[in-house]
Coordinates of C-alpha atoms and ligand atoms in Angstrom, one line a residue:
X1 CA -19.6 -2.2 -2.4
X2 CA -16.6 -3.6 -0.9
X3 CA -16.5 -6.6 0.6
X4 CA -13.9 -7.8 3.6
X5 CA -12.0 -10.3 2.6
X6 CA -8.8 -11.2 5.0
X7 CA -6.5 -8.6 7.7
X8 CA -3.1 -9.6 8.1
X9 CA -0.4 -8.7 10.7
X10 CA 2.9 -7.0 11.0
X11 CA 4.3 -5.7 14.5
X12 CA 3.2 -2.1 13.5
X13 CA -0.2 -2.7 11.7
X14 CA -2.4 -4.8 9.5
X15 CA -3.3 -4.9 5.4
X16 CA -6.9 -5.8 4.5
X17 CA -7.7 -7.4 1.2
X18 CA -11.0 -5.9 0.4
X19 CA -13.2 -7.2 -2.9
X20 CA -14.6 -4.7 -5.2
X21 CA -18.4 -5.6 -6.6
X22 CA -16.4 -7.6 -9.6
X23 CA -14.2 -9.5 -7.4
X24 CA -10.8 -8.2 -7.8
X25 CA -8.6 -8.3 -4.7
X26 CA -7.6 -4.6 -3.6
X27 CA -5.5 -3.9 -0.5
X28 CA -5.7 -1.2 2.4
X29 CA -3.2 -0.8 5.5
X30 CA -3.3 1.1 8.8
X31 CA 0.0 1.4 10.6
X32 CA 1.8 3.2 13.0
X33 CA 5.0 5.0 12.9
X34 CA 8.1 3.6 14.6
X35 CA 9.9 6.1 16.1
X36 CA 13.8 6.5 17.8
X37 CA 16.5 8.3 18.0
X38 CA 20.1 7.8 19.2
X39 CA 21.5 4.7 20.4
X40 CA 17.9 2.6 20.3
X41 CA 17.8 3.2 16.5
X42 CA 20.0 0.9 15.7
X43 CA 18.4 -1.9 18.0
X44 CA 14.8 -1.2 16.7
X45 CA 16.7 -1.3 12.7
X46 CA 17.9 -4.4 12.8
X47 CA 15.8 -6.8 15.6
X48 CA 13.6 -8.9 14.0
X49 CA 11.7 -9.1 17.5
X50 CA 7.9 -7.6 17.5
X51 CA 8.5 -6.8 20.8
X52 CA 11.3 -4.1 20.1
X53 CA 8.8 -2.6 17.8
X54 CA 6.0 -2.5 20.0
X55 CA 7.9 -1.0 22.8
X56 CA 8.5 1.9 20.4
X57 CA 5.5 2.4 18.2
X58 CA 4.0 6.1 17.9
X59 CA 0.9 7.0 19.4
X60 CA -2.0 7.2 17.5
X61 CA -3.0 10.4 18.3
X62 CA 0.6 11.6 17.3
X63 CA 0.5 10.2 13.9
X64 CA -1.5 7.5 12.1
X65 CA -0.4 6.0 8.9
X66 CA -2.9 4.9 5.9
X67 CA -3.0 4.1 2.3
X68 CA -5.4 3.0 -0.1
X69 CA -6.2 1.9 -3.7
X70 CA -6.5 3.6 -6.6
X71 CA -6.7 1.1 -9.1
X72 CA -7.6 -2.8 -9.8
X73 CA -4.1 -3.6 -10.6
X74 CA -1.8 -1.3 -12.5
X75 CA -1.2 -0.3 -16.0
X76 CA 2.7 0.0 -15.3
X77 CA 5.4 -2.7 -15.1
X78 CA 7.4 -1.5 -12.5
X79 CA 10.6 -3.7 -12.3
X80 CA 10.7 -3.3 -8.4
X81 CA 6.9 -3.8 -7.8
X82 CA 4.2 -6.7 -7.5
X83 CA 1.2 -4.9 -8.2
X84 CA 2.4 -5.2 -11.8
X85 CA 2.0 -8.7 -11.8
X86 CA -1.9 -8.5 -11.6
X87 CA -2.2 -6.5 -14.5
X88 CA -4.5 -3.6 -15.3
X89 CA -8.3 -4.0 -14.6
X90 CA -9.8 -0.9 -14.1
X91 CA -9.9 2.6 -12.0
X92 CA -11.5 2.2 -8.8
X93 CA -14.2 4.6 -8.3
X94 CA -14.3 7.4 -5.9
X95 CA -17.1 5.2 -3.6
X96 CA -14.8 2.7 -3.7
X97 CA -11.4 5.2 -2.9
X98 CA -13.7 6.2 0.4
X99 CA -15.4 2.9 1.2
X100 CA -11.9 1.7 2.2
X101 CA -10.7 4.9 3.8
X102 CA -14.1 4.2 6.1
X103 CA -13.3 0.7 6.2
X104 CA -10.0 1.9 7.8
X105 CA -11.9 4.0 10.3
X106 CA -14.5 1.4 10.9
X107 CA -11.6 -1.1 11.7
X108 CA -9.7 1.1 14.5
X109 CA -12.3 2.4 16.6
X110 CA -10.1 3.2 18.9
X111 CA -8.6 6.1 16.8
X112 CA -10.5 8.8 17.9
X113 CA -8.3 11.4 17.5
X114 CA -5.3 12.4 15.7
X115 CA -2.8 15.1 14.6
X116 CA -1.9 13.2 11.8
X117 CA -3.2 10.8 9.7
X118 CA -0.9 10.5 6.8
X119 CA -2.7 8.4 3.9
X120 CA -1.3 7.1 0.6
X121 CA -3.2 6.9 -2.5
X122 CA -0.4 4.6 -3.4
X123 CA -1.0 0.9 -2.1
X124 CA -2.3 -0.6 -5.7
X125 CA -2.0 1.4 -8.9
X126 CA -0.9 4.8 -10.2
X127 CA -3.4 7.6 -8.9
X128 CA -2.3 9.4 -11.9
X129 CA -4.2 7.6 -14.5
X130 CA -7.3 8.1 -12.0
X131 CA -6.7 11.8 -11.2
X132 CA -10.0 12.7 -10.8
X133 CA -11.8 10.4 -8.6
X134 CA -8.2 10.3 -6.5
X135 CA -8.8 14.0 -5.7
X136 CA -11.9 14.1 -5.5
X137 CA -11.8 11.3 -2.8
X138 CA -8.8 13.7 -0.8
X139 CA -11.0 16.3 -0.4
X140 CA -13.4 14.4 1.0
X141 CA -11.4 13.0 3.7
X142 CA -12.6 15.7 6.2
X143 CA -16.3 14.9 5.8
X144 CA -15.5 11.2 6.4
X145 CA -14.1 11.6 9.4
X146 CA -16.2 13.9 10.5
X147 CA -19.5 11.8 9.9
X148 CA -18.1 9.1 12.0
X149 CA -17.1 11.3 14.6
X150 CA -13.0 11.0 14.3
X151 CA -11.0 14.3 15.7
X152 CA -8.1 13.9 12.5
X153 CA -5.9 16.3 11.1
X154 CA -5.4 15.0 7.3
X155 CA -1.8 14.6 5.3
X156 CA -3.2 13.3 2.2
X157 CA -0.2 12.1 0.1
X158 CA -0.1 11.9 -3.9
X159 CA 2.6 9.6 -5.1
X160 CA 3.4 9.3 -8.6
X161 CA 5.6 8.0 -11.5
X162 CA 4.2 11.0 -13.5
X163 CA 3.0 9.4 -16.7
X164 CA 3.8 11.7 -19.7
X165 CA -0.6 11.1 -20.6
X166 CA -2.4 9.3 -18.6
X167 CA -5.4 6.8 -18.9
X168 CA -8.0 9.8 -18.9
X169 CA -5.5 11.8 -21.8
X170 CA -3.9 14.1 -19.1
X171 CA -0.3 15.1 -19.6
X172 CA 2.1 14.7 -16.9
X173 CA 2.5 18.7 -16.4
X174 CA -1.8 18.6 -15.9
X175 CA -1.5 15.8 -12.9
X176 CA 1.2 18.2 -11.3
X177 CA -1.4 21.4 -11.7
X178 CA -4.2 19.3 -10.1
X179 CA -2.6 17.9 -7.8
X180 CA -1.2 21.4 -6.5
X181 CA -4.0 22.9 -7.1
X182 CA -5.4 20.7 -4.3
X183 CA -2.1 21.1 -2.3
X184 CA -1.8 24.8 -2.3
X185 CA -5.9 26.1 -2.2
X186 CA -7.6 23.5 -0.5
X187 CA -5.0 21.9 2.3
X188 CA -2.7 24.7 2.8
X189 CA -0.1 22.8 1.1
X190 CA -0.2 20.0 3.4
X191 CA -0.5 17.5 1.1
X192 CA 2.8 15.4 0.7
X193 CA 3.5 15.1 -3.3
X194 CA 5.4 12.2 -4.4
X195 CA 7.5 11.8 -7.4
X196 CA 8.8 8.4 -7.9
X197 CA 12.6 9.1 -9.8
X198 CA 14.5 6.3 -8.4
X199 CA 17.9 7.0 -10.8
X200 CA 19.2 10.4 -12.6
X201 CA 20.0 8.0 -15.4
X202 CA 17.0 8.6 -18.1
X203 CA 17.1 5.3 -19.8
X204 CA 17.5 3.5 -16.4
X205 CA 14.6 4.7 -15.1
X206 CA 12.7 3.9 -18.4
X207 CA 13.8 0.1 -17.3
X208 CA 12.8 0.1 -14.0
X209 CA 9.3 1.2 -15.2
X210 CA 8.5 -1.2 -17.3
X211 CA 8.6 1.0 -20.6
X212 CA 6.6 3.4 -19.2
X213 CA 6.5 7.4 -20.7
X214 CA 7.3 9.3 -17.8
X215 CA 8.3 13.2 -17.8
X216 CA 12.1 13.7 -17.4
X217 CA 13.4 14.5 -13.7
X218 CA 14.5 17.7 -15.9
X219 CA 11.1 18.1 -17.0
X220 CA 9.9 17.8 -13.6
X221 CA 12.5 19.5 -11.8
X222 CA 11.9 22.7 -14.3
X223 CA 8.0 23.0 -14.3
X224 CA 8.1 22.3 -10.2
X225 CA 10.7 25.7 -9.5
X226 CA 8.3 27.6 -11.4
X227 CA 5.3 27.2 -8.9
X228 CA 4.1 28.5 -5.6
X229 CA 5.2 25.5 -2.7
X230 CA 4.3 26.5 0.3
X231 CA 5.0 24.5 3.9
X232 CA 5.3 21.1 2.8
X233 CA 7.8 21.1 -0.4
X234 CA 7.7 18.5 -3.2
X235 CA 9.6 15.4 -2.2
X236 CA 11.5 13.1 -5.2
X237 CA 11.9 9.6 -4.1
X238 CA 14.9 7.1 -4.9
X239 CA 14.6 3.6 -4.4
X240 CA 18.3 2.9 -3.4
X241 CA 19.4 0.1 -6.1
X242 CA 23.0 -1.9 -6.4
X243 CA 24.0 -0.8 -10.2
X244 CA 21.4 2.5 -10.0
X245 CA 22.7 5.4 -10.8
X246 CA 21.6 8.8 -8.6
X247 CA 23.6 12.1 -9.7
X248 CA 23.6 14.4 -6.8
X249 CA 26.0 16.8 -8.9
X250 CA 23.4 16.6 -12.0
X251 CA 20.7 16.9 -10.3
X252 CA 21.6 20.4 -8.5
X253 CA 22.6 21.2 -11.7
X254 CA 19.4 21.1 -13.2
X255 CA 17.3 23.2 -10.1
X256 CA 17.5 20.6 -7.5
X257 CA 17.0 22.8 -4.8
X258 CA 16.2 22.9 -0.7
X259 CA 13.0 25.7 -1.5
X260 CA 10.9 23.5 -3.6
X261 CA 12.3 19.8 -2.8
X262 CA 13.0 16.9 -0.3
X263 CA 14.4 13.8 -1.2
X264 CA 13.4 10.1 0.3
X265 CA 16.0 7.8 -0.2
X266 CA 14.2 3.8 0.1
X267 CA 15.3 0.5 0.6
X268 CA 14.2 -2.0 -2.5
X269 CA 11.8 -4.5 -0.8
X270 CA 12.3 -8.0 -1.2
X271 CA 10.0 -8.5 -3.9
X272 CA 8.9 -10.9 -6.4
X273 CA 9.6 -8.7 -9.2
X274 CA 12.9 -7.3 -8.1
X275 CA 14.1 -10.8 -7.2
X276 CA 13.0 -12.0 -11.1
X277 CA 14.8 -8.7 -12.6
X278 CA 17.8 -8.9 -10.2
X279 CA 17.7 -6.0 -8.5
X280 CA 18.8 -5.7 -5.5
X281 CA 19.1 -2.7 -2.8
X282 CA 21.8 -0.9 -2.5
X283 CA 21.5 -0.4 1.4
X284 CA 18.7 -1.0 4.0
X285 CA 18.6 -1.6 7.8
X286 CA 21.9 -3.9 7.2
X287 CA 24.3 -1.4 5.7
X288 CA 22.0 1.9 7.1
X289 CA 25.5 3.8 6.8
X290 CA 25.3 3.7 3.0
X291 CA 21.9 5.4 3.5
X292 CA 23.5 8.5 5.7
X293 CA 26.6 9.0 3.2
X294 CA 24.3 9.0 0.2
X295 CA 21.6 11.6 2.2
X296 CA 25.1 13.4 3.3
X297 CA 25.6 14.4 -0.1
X298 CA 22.5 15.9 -0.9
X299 CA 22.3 17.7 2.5
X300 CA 25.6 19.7 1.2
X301 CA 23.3 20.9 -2.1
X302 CA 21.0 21.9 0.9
X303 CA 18.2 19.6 -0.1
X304 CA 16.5 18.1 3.1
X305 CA 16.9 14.0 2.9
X306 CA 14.0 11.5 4.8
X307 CA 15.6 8.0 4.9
X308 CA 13.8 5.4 6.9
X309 CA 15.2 1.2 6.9
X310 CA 13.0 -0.3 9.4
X311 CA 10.3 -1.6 7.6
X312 CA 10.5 -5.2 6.6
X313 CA 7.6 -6.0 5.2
X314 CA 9.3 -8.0 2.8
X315 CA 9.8 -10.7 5.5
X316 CA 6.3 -10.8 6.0
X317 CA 5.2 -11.1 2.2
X318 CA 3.0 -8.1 2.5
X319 CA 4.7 -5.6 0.1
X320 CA 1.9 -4.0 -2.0
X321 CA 0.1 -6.7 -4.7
X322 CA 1.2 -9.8 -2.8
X323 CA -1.8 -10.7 -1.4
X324 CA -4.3 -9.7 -4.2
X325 CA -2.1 -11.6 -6.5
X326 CA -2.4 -14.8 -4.2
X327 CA -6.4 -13.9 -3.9
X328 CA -6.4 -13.7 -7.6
X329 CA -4.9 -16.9 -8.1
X330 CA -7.3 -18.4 -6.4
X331 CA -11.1 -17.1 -7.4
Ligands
SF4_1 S1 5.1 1.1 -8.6 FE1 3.2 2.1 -8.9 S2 3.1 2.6 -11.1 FE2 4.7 1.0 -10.8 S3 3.6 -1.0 -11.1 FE3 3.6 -0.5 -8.9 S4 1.7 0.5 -8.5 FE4 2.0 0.6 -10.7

């Protein structure tokens, strides 16, 4: 049984801090998209006024933007996240994955219908090391909303480091079966899969994980041509760091390729961690041109690029793990 804890605001939405039954801090968020083209983007990139947000928020019913828990704490070290600062105390179970997807519901009554509700299974922890209950809890997101009477259209999205074994003993290659498995036969592969690369350099990456195994982008890049992908493709995500390398050249070289792949290129929150490992990004909302001629560059392999620099939750202090970790500090 979760208990509610604390909400807190940015122009676009709110994170709850929830308390599972041993009172660890876990965090949820509902937000909506920001959304402009042209001449306004610029304006609504770099104002630090709520009120240029609001004027330019997307309507629920349009799209809908969730994520949720997977574990108390991590069992990674990230370089570039807080959530590794609480440490590793458990999987969440799959009550607990849907008691804060309901929460979410609960909390916006006024969301009564949608044609997309994109939700993360990415706020705290790697969904990787709790495969099972994770998926089990995505396909149960239509009987949820359903029971309470909610008109949504689901993009469930799976976003991983891809552990070479997992928590449960799963190799990286079975968390990329499942997950497709659920992608491809059970959503119609509308389920947005996430692969967190962040550098083309092997031992960088190894770094900026904290040590972790993960499976080589040429690992992943191999097994992922050799599968059925159909309408939403695989999407590899680089957070953009000063110092970082990210190969365009190599990476087409090894398969990188428009039919299977997407790429999302991030800005590095302001976090703790980065700030205490020096990292720093390599463009955001500041420089957004750096963004376009890095995305320019993959565009030419023909790999679709997703870029987005408005989010500054970093001024607020609500990147993912911050408030748990100041909940935790105090029970
Ligand atoms: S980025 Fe993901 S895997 Fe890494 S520490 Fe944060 S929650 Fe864990």
């Amino acid at each position: 049984m979760l208990k509610f804890k604390n909400a807190f605001y940015l122009p676009s939405g709110r994170v709850f801090l929830l308390e599972t039954g041993d009172g660890f801090g876990i965090e949820c968020t509902e937000m909506r998209d920001v959304a402009v083209d042209g001449k306004l983007h610029k304006d609504v990139r770099t104002s630090n006024d709520p009120h240029v947000i609001w004027n330019h928020l997307v309507d629920y019913k349009d799209k809908w933007l969730l994520t949720v828990s997977t574990q108390k704490g991590c069992n990674h070290k990230c370089q570039y996240c807080d959530v590794a600062n609480l440490g590793f105390h458990g999987n969440l179970s799959v009550t607990e994955i849907q008691d804060q997807i309901k929460f979410l519901l609960e909390s916006t009554p006024y969301m009564t219908k949608t044609q997309k509700a994109k939700i993360g299974f990415a706020r705290m922890g790697e969904p990787a090391h709790n495969l099972y209950n994770v998926l089990a809890s995505v396909l149960s997101l239509y009987d949820i909303s359903k029971s309470m009477n909610r008109d949504i259209t689901w993009l469930p999205c799976f976003n991983s480091i891809l552990p070479r074994k997992t928590y449960e003993g799963l190799t990286g290659y079975d968390v990329i079966d499942n997950v497709l498995d659920v992608k491809e036969n059970w959503y119609d592969g509308f389920l947005h899969f996430q692969i967190s690369v962040n550098s083309t350099d092997e031992n960088k990456r190894k770094e900026l994980f904290g040590g972790a195994d993960v499976l080589t982008i040429e690992e992943i890049i191999k097994y992922i041509n050799k599968q059925n992908i159909k309408n939403r493709t695989v999407t590899l995500n680089f957070i953009v760091m000063k110092g970082v390398p990210i190969d365009v050249n190599y990476l087409s070289k090894i398969g990188l390729n428009g039919e299977k792949f997407a790429v999302k290129l991030i800005p590095l929150n302001n976090t703790v961690n980065a700030g205490e490992h020096s990292l720093e990004t390599y463009a955001n909302y500041n420089n957004y041109e750096e963004l376009i001629v890095l995305s320019e560059k993959f565009k030419e392999k023909g790999v679709p690029v997703i870029y987005d620099a408005i989010a500054k939750c970093e001024e607020a202090g609500l990147c993912c793990g911050q408030l748990a970790q100041i909940y935790q500090k105090k029970i």
